[in-house]
Amino acid sequence: VDPGHAESLGDLGAATMIRGDTVGGIRYLERAVQSKPDYAVAWLNLGRIHLSRGDGPAARTSLTRFLATADARLQNEISWARAILETSALR
């Protein structure tokens, strides 16, 4: 009902991404973080999509925002994002 509900947009983005529609996934996830800039999981999924598309600068930006907003419940994802950011593949 609420077209700006960040969590719903994030779920739609993840589902769209899983179906292979990365452009659609990006659109939903960008709307999610516009609605809720501290929505860590949406930033993480944006980083994953950009990484899979070979867009290193966008992946770096998204993963950096993820790390800035993630809490302790996402320790595995935080470790993964830090490892990715330490590689030169994102330059």
Coordinates of C-alpha atoms in Angstrom, one line a residue:
V1 CA 0.0 0.0 0.0
D2 CA 2.9 2.4 0.8
P3 CA 4.9 2.9 -2.4
G4 CA 7.8 4.2 -0.3
H5 CA 8.0 1.4 2.2
A6 CA 11.8 0.7 2.3
E7 CA 11.6 -2.9 3.5
S8 CA 9.1 -3.9 0.8
L9 CA 11.1 -2.1 -1.9
G10 CA 14.2 -4.0 -0.6
D11 CA 12.4 -7.3 -0.8
L12 CA 11.2 -6.5 -4.3
G13 CA 14.7 -5.6 -5.3
A14 CA 16.2 -8.8 -3.9
A15 CA 13.5 -10.9 -5.6
T16 CA 14.0 -9.1 -8.9
M17 CA 17.7 -9.5 -8.6
I18 CA 17.3 -13.3 -8.0
R19 CA 15.2 -13.6 -11.1
G20 CA 18.1 -12.1 -13.1
D21 CA 16.7 -8.6 -13.7
T22 CA 19.6 -6.6 -12.3
V23 CA 18.4 -3.3 -13.7
G24 CA 15.0 -3.8 -12.1
G25 CA 16.6 -4.9 -8.8
I26 CA 18.8 -1.7 -8.8
R27 CA 15.7 0.4 -9.3
Y28 CA 13.8 -1.1 -6.4
L29 CA 16.9 -1.0 -4.1
E30 CA 17.7 2.6 -5.0
R31 CA 14.2 3.6 -4.1
A32 CA 14.5 1.6 -0.8
V33 CA 17.7 3.6 0.2
Q34 CA 16.2 6.9 -0.9
S35 CA 13.2 6.1 1.4
K36 CA 15.4 4.9 4.2
P37 CA 19.1 5.9 3.8
D38 CA 20.2 3.7 6.8
Y39 CA 18.7 0.5 5.3
A40 CA 21.9 -1.6 5.4
V41 CA 20.6 -4.8 3.7
A42 CA 19.5 -2.7 0.7
W43 CA 22.9 -1.2 0.4
L44 CA 24.4 -4.7 0.7
N45 CA 22.2 -6.0 -2.2
L46 CA 23.0 -2.9 -4.3
G47 CA 26.7 -3.7 -3.8
R48 CA 26.2 -7.3 -4.8
I49 CA 24.4 -6.3 -8.0
H50 CA 26.9 -3.7 -9.0
L51 CA 29.7 -6.2 -8.3
S52 CA 28.0 -8.8 -10.4
R53 CA 27.7 -6.3 -13.2
G54 CA 31.4 -5.3 -13.0
D55 CA 30.6 -1.8 -11.8
G56 CA 33.4 -1.5 -9.3
P57 CA 32.9 2.2 -8.3
A58 CA 29.2 1.7 -7.7
A59 CA 29.8 -1.5 -5.8
R60 CA 32.4 0.3 -3.6
T61 CA 30.0 3.1 -2.9
S62 CA 27.2 0.8 -2.0
L63 CA 29.3 -1.5 0.2
T64 CA 30.9 1.5 2.0
R65 CA 27.3 2.7 2.8
F66 CA 26.4 -0.8 3.9
L67 CA 29.4 -0.9 6.4
A68 CA 28.4 2.6 7.6
T69 CA 24.8 1.5 8.4
A70 CA 25.2 -2.3 9.3
D71 CA 24.8 -3.4 12.9
A72 CA 26.3 -6.4 14.7
R73 CA 23.6 -8.8 13.5
L74 CA 25.2 -8.8 10.0
Q75 CA 28.7 -9.9 11.0
N76 CA 29.1 -12.4 8.2
E77 CA 28.0 -9.8 5.6
I78 CA 30.2 -7.2 7.2
S79 CA 33.3 -9.5 6.9
W80 CA 32.4 -10.3 3.3
A81 CA 32.0 -6.6 2.4
R82 CA 35.3 -5.6 4.1
A83 CA 37.1 -8.4 2.2
I84 CA 35.6 -7.2 -1.1
L85 CA 36.5 -3.6 -0.4
E86 CA 40.1 -4.6 0.3
T87 CA 40.5 -6.1 -3.2
S88 CA 41.6 -4.0 -6.1
A89 CA 38.7 -5.4 -8.2
L90 CA 36.6 -2.4 -7.3
R91 CA 38.8 0.3 -8.7

